[in-house]
Short mmCIF file of C-alpha atoms in Angstrom, two decimals:
data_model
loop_
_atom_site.label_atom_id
_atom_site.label_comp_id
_atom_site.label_asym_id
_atom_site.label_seq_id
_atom_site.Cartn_x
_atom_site.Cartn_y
_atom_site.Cartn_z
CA UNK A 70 -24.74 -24.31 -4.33
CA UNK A 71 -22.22 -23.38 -6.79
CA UNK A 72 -22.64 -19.81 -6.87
CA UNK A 73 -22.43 -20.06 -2.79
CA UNK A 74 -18.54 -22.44 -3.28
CA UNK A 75 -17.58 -19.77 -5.97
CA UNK A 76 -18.05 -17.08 -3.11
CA UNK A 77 -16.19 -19.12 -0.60
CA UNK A 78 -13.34 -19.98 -2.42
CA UNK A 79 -12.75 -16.24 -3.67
CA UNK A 80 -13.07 -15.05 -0.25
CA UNK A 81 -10.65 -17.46 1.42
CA UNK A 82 -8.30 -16.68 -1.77
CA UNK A 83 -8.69 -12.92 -0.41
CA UNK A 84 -7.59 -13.73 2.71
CA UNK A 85 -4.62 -15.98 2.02
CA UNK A 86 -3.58 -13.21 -0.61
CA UNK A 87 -3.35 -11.12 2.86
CA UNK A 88 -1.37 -13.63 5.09
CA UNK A 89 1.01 -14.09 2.61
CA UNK A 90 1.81 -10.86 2.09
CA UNK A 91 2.39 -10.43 5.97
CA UNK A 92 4.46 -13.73 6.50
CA UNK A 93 6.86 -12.89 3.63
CA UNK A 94 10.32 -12.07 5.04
CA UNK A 95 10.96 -8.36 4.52
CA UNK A 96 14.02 -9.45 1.87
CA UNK A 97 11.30 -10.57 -0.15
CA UNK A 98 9.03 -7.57 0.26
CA UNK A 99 10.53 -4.21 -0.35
CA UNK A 100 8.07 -1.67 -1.90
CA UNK A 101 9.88 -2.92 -5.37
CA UNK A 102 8.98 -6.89 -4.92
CA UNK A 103 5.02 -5.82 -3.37
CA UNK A 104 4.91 -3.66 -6.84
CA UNK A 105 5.41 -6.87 -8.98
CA UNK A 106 3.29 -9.11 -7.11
CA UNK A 107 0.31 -6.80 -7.23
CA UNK A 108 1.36 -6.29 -11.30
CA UNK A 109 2.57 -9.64 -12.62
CA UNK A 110 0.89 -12.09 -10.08
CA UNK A 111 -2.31 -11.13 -8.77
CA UNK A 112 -5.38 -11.90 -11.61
CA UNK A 113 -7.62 -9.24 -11.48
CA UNK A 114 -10.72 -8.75 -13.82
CA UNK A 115 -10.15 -6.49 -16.59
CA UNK A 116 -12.64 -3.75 -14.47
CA UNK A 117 -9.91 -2.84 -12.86
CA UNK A 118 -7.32 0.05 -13.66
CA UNK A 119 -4.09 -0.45 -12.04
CA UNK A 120 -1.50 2.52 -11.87
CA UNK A 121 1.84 2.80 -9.86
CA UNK A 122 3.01 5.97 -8.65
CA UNK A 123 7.01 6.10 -8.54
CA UNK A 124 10.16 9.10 -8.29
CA UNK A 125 8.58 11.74 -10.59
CA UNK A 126 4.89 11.02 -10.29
CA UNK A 127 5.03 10.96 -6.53
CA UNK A 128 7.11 14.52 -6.44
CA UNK A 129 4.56 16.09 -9.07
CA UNK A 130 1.94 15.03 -6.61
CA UNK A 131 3.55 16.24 -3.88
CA UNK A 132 3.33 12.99 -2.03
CA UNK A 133 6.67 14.31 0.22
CA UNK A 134 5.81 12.88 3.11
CA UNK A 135 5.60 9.14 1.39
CA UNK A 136 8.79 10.12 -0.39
CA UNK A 137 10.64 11.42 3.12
CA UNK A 138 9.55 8.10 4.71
CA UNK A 139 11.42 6.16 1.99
CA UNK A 140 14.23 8.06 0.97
CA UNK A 141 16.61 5.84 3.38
CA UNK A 142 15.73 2.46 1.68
CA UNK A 143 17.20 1.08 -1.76
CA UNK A 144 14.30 0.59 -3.00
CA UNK A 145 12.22 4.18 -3.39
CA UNK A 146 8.54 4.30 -2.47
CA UNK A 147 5.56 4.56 -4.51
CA UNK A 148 2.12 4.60 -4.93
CA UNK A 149 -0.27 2.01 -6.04
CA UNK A 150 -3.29 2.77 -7.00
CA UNK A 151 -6.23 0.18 -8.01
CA UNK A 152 -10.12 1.36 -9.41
CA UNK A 153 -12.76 -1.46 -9.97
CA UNK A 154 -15.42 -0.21 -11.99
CA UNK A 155 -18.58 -2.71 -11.69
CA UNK A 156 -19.98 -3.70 -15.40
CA UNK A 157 -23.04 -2.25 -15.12
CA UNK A 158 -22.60 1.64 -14.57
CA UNK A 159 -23.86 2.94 -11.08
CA UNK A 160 -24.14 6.60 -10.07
CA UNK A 161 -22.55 5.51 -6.42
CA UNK A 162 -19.89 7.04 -5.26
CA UNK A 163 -16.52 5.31 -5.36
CA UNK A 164 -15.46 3.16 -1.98
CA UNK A 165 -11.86 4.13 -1.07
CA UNK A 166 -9.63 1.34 0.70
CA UNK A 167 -5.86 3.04 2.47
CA UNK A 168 -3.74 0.55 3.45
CA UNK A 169 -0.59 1.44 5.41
CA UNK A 170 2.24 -0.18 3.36
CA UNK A 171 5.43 0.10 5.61
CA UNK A 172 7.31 -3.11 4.28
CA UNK A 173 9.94 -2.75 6.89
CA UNK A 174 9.66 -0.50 9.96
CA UNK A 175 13.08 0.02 11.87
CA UNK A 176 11.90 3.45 13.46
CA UNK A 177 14.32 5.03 10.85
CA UNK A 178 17.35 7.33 12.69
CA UNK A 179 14.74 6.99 16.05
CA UNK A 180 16.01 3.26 15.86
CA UNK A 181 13.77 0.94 17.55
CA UNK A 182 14.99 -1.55 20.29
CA UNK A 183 15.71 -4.98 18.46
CA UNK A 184 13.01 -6.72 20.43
CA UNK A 185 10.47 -4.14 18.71
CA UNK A 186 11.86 -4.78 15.34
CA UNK A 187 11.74 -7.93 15.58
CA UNK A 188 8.25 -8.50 13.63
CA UNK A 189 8.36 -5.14 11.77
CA UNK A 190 7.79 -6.94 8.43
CA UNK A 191 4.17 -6.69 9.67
CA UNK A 192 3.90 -3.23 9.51
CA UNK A 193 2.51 -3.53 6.02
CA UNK A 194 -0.82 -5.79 7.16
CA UNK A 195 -3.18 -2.66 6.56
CA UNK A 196 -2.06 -2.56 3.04
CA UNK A 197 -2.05 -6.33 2.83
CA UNK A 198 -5.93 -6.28 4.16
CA UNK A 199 -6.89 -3.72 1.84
CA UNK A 200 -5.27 -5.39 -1.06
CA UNK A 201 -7.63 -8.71 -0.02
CA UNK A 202 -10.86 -6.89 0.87
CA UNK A 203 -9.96 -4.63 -3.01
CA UNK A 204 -9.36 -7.97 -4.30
CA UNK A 205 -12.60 -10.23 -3.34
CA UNK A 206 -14.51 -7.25 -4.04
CA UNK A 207 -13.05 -7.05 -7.90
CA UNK A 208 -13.10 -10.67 -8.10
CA UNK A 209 -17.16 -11.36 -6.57
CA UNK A 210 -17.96 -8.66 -9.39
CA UNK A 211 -19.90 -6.75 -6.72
CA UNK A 212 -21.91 -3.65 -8.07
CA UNK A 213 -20.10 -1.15 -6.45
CA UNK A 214 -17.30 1.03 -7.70
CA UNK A 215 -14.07 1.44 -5.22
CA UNK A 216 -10.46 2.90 -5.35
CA UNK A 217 -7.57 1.64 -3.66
CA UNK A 218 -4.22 3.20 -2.42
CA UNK A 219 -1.60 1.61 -0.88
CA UNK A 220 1.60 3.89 -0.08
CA UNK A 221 4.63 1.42 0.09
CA UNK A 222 8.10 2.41 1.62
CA UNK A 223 10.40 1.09 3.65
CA UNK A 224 11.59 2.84 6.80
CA UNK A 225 15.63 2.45 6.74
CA UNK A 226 18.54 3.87 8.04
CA UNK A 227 20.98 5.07 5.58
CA UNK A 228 22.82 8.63 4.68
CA UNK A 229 19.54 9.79 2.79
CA UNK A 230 17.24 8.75 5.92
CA UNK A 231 15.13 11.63 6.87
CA UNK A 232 15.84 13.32 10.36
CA UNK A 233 14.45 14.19 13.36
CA UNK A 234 14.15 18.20 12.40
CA UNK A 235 13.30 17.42 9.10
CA UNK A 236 10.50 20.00 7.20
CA UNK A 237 8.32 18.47 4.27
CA UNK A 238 5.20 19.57 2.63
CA UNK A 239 2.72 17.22 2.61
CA UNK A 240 0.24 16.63 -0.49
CA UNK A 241 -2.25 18.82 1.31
CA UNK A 242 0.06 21.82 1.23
CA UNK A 243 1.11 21.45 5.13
CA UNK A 244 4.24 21.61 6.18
CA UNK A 245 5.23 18.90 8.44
CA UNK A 246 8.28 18.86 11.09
CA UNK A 247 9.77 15.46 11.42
CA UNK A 248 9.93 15.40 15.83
CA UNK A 249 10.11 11.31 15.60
CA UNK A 250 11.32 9.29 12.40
CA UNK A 251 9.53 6.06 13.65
CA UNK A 252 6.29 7.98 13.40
CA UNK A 253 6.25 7.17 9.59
CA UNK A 254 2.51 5.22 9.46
CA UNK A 255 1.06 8.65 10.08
CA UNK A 256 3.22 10.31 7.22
CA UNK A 257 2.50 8.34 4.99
CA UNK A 258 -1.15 7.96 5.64
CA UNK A 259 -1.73 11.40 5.60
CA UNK A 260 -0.49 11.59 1.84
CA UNK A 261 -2.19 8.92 0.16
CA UNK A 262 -5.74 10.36 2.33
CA UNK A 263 -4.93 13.38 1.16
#
């Protein structure tokens, strides 16, 4: 009975961990704030490697695409990258979680209608659910090994936003014309899969 609470209680902690993240105001979650969160306040088991991808990293990856998305907000995006690796070694191959991590969406310089901005903080819930699936997972010590990325960035208007006509090479070498700047979720999804 208490291995079957234990289970319960981590999962429901999982899940809260993901509806906070969501119903946070988007002052309080830029890609900076989500960063410290994940480093400072979530307790995961020492199986896990946790690595952020900021500025340099993400240009000497070529992650352009996550950079273009971001390049309008104050606070640059990045990368964050979590591995669980069970105790006991397995020969299986690694499960990989993408979450999209837009922490504000307002369609960039293709500005959306303030009725459809109006719950734009939300556009981060993939990367909030993968965060909470990555986290129960690491936490329930399952035997399985899995990866997590989560490409944070906020999609703002600003001198530095990118522009409809915009050309950027994405990670996978393809170069990518910008037709709609609120089309970012794709962008940046197609970096951190790549």
């Amino acid at each position: 009975l208490k291995s079957w609470i234990e289970k319960a209680l981590l999962e429901s902690q999982a899940v809260q961990v993901a509806r906070h993240l969501v119903n946070l105001p988007p002052n309080e979650l830029r890609p900076d704030e989500y960063e410290k969160i994940v480093l400072k306040e979530m307790k995961f088991p020492k199986t896990m490697q946790l690595t952020v991808w900021k500025d340099k990293k993400l240009e000497s990856e070529n992650m352009n695409l996550l950079r273009a998305v971001g390049q309008g907000s104050a606070s640059s995006p990045r990368m964050i990258h979590l591995k669980y690796r069970p105790k006991k070694s397995t020969s299986q191959k690694p499960i990989a979680f993408v979450g999209k991590g837009i922490t504000f969406d307002t369609g960039g310089l293709d500005l959306k209608p303030s009725s459809a901005m109006r719950l734009m903080k939300k556009d981060m819930g993939g990367s909030a659910s993968a965060l909470g699936i990555f986290f129960a997972c690491a936490r329930l010590n399952l035997p399985m090994r899995l990866t997590c990325w989560l490409p944070l960035a906020e999609n703002m208007i600003s001198g530095n936003a990118m522009r409809p006509g915009d050309v950027f090479r994405a990670k996978n070498g393809l170069q990518i014309e910008i037709d709609n700047t609120d089309a970012e979720g794709r962008l940046v999804l197609a970096d951190a899969i790549s």
